[in-house]
Structure formats: C-alpha cells, structure tokens
C-alpha cells in the first residue's frame, strides 16, 4: 500500500508542478503542452486565458490527489489497502475529470 500511496503522491505533485507554467503564461501556443483545442491553438488571446484556468484547475487536482495520499498514509493502519487504493483511484479520476470539464466550461466563456 505504501508504494501506491507514494506513486499517487508523486503523480499529484508532478501534475501540479507541470501545470504551474500554464498558470503563469510561460507556455506559448504549441501542439504538445498546454490546453490544446482548435480554438486555443488558433488565437493567442484565447490560449493564455484558457491555459491560466486549465493550469489552476490541474494544480488543484494534483494537490487534492497528493493530499488524499498523505491522509490515507496517515490512516493506513485503520484502512484496508484495497480501500485506500480504490479511494485514491476515485479521487484522482474525479479530480482530473472535474479539472477538464471546468476548463472547457471556462473556454466557452472566453
């Protein structure tokens, strides 16, 4: 169980760290890194605001996943390993789907 918790903790922090440049307008329009849609790629005036929102959403999602891993590690003696694994999986999927959905909603408003 500890290995799984470390993987989720590290993955959450990695996603958050990789999303910070998006939040701070450090990533120019490109086809590899960022919130890439036909609309964002076609107009820098859409790219930067959309990536600020998407970056912030992904930072929050990453922090939620990492925090959940820490909490479950602290509770590891009272929670069965399968329950912890399933909890992390559900929290991760829900966090990242929420981040993506909110990013697309925000894109419609830009």
Coordinates of N, CA and C in Angstrom, one line a residue:
X1 N 0.8 -1.2 0.0 CA 0.0 0.0 0.0 C 0.9 1.3 0.0
X2 N 2.0 1.2 0.7 CA 2.8 2.4 0.8 C 3.3 2.8 -0.6
X3 N 3.7 1.8 -1.4 CA 4.2 2.1 -2.8 C 3.1 2.8 -3.6
X4 N 1.9 2.4 -3.5 CA 0.8 3.0 -4.3 C 0.6 4.4 -3.8
X5 N 0.6 4.6 -2.5 CA 0.4 6.0 -1.9 C 1.5 6.9 -2.4
X6 N 2.8 6.4 -2.4 CA 3.9 7.2 -2.9 C 3.7 7.6 -4.4
X7 N 3.3 6.6 -5.2 CA 3.0 6.9 -6.6 C 2.0 8.0 -6.8
X8 N 0.9 7.9 -6.1 CA -0.2 8.9 -6.2 C 0.3 10.2 -5.7
X9 N 1.0 10.2 -4.6 CA 1.5 11.5 -4.1 C 2.5 12.1 -5.1
X10 N 3.4 11.4 -5.6 CA 4.3 11.9 -6.6 C 3.6 12.4 -7.9
X11 N 2.6 11.6 -8.3 CA 1.9 12.0 -9.5 C 1.1 13.2 -9.3
X12 N 0.5 13.4 -8.2 CA -0.2 14.6 -7.9 C 0.7 15.8 -7.9
X13 N 1.8 15.7 -7.2 CA 2.8 16.8 -7.2 C 3.3 17.1 -8.6
X14 N 3.6 16.0 -9.4 CA 4.1 16.2 -10.7 C 3.1 17.0 -11.6
X15 N 1.8 16.6 -11.5 CA 0.8 17.3 -12.3 C 0.7 18.7 -11.9
X16 N 0.7 19.0 -10.6 CA 0.7 20.4 -10.1 C 1.9 21.2 -10.6
X17 N 3.1 20.6 -10.5 CA 4.3 21.3 -10.9 C 4.3 21.6 -12.4
X18 N 3.8 20.6 -13.2 CA 3.8 20.8 -14.6 C 2.7 21.8 -15.1
X19 N 1.7 22.0 -14.2 CA 0.7 23.0 -14.5 C 1.0 24.4 -14.2
X20 N 1.9 24.6 -13.3 CA 2.3 26.0 -12.9 C 2.7 26.9 -14.0
X21 N 3.5 26.4 -15.0 CA 3.9 27.3 -16.1 C 2.7 27.7 -16.9
X22 N 1.7 26.8 -17.0 CA 0.4 27.2 -17.7 C -0.3 28.3 -17.0
X23 N -0.3 28.3 -15.7 CA -1.0 29.3 -14.9 C -0.3 30.7 -15.1
X24 N 1.0 30.7 -15.3 CA 1.7 31.9 -15.3 C 2.1 32.4 -16.7
X25 N 1.4 31.9 -17.7 CA 1.6 32.3 -19.1 C 3.0 32.1 -19.6
X26 N 3.6 31.0 -19.2 CA 5.0 30.7 -19.6 C 5.0 29.8 -20.8
X27 N 3.9 29.2 -21.2 CA 3.8 28.3 -22.3 C 3.2 28.9 -23.5
X28 N 3.9 29.2 -24.6 CA 3.3 29.8 -25.8 C 2.4 28.7 -26.5
X29 N 1.5 29.1 -27.4 CA 0.7 28.1 -28.1 C 1.7 27.1 -28.8
X30 N 1.3 25.9 -28.7 CA 2.1 24.8 -29.3 C 1.2 23.5 -29.3
X31 N 1.6 22.5 -30.1 CA 0.8 21.3 -30.2 C 1.2 20.2 -29.2
X32 N 2.0 20.5 -28.2 CA 2.5 19.5 -27.3 C 2.0 19.7 -25.9
X33 N 2.1 20.9 -25.3 CA 2.0 21.1 -23.9 C 1.0 22.3 -23.7
X34 N 0.0 22.0 -22.9 CA -1.0 23.1 -22.6 C -2.4 22.6 -22.9
X35 N -3.3 23.5 -22.7 CA -4.7 23.2 -23.0 C -5.0 23.4 -24.5
X36 N -4.8 22.3 -25.3 CA -4.8 22.4 -26.7 C -6.1 22.0 -27.3
X37 N -6.8 23.0 -27.9 CA -8.0 22.8 -28.6 C -7.9 23.6 -29.9
X38 N -8.6 23.3 -31.0 CA -8.5 24.1 -32.2 C -8.7 25.6 -31.9
X39 N -9.6 25.9 -30.9 CA -9.8 27.3 -30.6 C -8.6 28.0 -29.9
X40 N -8.0 27.3 -28.9 CA -6.9 27.8 -28.2 C -5.7 27.9 -29.1
X41 N -5.5 27.0 -29.9 CA -4.3 27.0 -30.8 C -4.4 28.0 -31.9
X42 N -5.6 28.4 -32.2 CA -5.7 29.4 -33.3 C -5.6 30.9 -32.9
X43 N -5.6 31.1 -31.6 CA -5.6 32.5 -31.1 C -4.9 32.7 -29.8
X44 N -3.8 33.4 -29.8 CA -3.1 33.6 -28.5 C -3.9 34.3 -27.5
X45 N -4.9 35.1 -27.9 CA -5.8 35.8 -27.0 C -6.7 34.9 -26.3
X46 N -6.9 33.7 -26.8 CA -7.7 32.6 -26.2 C -6.7 31.7 -25.4
X47 N -5.6 31.4 -26.0 CA -4.6 30.4 -25.5 C -4.3 30.7 -24.0
X48 N -3.8 32.0 -23.8 CA -3.3 32.3 -22.5 C -4.4 32.3 -21.4
X49 N -5.5 32.9 -21.6 CA -6.6 32.8 -20.5 C -7.0 31.4 -20.3
X50 N -7.2 30.6 -21.4 CA -7.7 29.3 -21.2 C -6.6 28.4 -20.5
X51 N -5.4 28.6 -20.7 CA -4.3 27.9 -20.0 C -4.2 28.3 -18.6
X52 N -4.4 29.6 -18.3 CA -4.4 30.0 -16.9 C -5.5 29.2 -16.1
X53 N -6.7 29.1 -16.6 CA -7.7 28.4 -16.0 C -7.4 26.9 -15.9
X54 N -7.0 26.3 -17.0 CA -6.7 24.9 -17.0 C -5.6 24.6 -16.1
X55 N -4.5 25.4 -16.1 CA -3.4 25.2 -15.2 C -3.8 25.3 -13.7
X56 N -4.6 26.3 -13.4 CA -5.1 26.4 -12.0 C -5.9 25.2 -11.6
X57 N -6.8 24.7 -12.5 CA -7.6 23.5 -12.2 C -6.7 22.3 -12.0
X58 N -5.7 22.1 -12.8 CA -4.9 21.0 -12.7 C -4.0 21.0 -11.5
X59 N -3.6 22.2 -11.1 CA -2.8 22.4 -9.8 C -3.7 21.9 -8.7
X60 N -4.9 22.4 -8.7 CA -5.9 22.0 -7.6 C -6.1 20.5 -7.6
X61 N -6.3 19.9 -8.8 CA -6.5 18.5 -8.9 C -5.3 17.7 -8.4
X62 N -4.1 18.1 -8.7 CA -2.9 17.5 -8.3 C -2.7 17.6 -6.8
X63 N -3.0 18.7 -6.2 CA -2.9 18.9 -4.8 C -3.9 18.0 -4.0
X64 N -5.1 17.9 -4.6 CA -6.1 17.1 -4.0 C -5.6 15.6 -4.0
X65 N -5.1 15.2 -5.1 CA -4.6 13.8 -5.1 C -3.5 13.6 -4.1
X66 N -2.5 14.5 -4.1 CA -1.4 14.3 -3.2 C -1.8 14.4 -1.7
X67 N -2.7 15.3 -1.4 CA -3.2 15.4 -0.1 C -4.0 14.2 0.4
X68 N -4.8 13.6 -0.6 CA -5.5 12.4 -0.2 C -4.5 11.3 0.1
X69 N -3.4 11.2 -0.7 CA -2.4 10.1 -0.5 C -1.8 10.3 0.9
X70 N -1.5 11.5 1.3 CA -1.0 11.8 2.6 C -1.9 11.4 3.7
X71 N -3.2 11.8 3.6 CA -4.2 11.5 4.6 C -4.4 9.9 4.7
X72 N -4.4 9.3 3.6 CA -4.6 7.8 3.6 C -3.3 7.1 4.2
X73 N -2.2 7.7 4.0 CA -0.9 7.2 4.6 C -1.0 7.3 6.1
X74 N -1.5 8.5 6.5 CA -1.6 8.7 8.0 C -2.6 7.7 8.6
X75 N -3.6 7.3 7.8 CA -4.6 6.4 8.3 C -4.4 4.9 7.9
X76 N -3.2 4.6 7.4 CA -3.0 3.3 6.8 C -3.2 2.1 7.7
X77 N -3.1 2.3 9.0 CA -3.3 1.2 9.9 C -4.8 0.9 10.1
X78 N -5.6 1.8 9.8 CA -7.1 1.6 10.1 C -7.9 1.4 8.8
X79 N -7.2 1.5 7.6 CA -7.9 1.3 6.4 C -7.3 0.1 5.6
X80 N -8.1 -0.8 5.1 CA -7.6 -1.9 4.3 C -6.9 -1.3 3.0
X81 N -5.8 -2.0 2.6 CA -5.1 -1.5 1.4 C -6.0 -1.3 0.1
X82 N -6.9 -2.2 -0.1 CA -7.8 -2.1 -1.3 C -8.7 -0.9 -1.2
X83 N -9.1 -0.6 0.0 CA -10.0 0.6 0.2 C -9.2 1.9 -0.1
X84 N -8.0 1.9 0.4 CA -7.1 3.1 0.1 C -6.8 3.2 -1.4
X85 N -6.5 2.1 -2.0 CA -6.3 2.1 -3.5 C -7.5 2.6 -4.2
X86 N -8.6 2.1 -3.9 CA -9.9 2.5 -4.6 C -10.2 3.9 -4.3
X87 N -10.0 4.4 -3.1 CA -10.3 5.8 -2.8 C -9.4 6.7 -3.6
X88 N -8.1 6.4 -3.7 CA -7.2 7.2 -4.5 C -7.5 7.2 -5.9
X89 N -7.9 6.1 -6.5 CA -8.3 6.0 -7.9 C -9.6 6.9 -8.1
X90 N -10.6 6.8 -7.3 CA -11.8 7.6 -7.4 C -11.5 9.0 -7.3
X91 N -10.7 9.4 -6.3 CA -10.4 10.8 -6.1 C -9.6 11.4 -7.3
X92 N -8.7 10.6 -7.8 CA -7.9 11.0 -8.9 C -8.7 11.2 -10.1
X93 N -9.5 10.2 -10.5 CA -10.4 10.3 -11.7 C -11.3 11.5 -11.5
X94 N -12.0 11.6 -10.4 CA -13.0 12.7 -10.2 C -12.3 14.1 -10.3
X95 N -11.1 14.2 -9.7 CA -10.4 15.5 -9.7 C -10.0 15.9 -11.1
X96 N -9.4 15.0 -11.8 CA -9.0 15.3 -13.2 C -10.1 15.5 -14.1
X97 N -11.2 14.8 -14.0 CA -12.4 15.0 -14.9 C -13.0 16.4 -14.5
X98 N -13.0 16.7 -13.2 CA -13.6 18.0 -12.8 C -12.7 19.1 -13.4
X99 N -11.4 18.9 -13.4 CA -10.5 20.0 -13.9 C -10.7 20.2 -15.4
X100 N -10.8 19.1 -16.1 CA -11.0 19.2 -17.6 C -12.4 19.8 -17.9
X101 N -13.4 19.3 -17.2 CA -14.8 19.8 -17.5 C -14.8 21.3 -17.2
X102 N -14.3 21.7 -16.1 CA -14.3 23.1 -15.7 C -13.5 24.0 -16.7
X103 N -12.4 23.4 -17.2 CA -11.6 24.1 -18.2 C -12.4 24.3 -19.5
X104 N -13.1 23.3 -19.9 CA -13.9 23.5 -21.1 C -15.1 24.5 -20.9
X105 N -15.7 24.5 -19.8 CA -16.7 25.4 -19.5 C -16.2 26.8 -19.5
X106 N -15.0 27.0 -18.9 CA -14.3 28.3 -18.9 C -14.0 28.8 -20.3
X107 N -13.5 27.8 -21.1 CA -13.2 28.1 -22.5 C -14.4 28.7 -23.3
X108 N -15.5 28.2 -23.0 CA -16.8 28.7 -23.7 C -17.0 30.1 -23.3
X109 N -16.6 30.6 -22.1 CA -16.8 31.9 -21.7 C -15.8 32.9 -22.1
X110 N -14.7 32.4 -22.6 CA -13.6 33.3 -23.1 C -13.9 33.8 -24.5

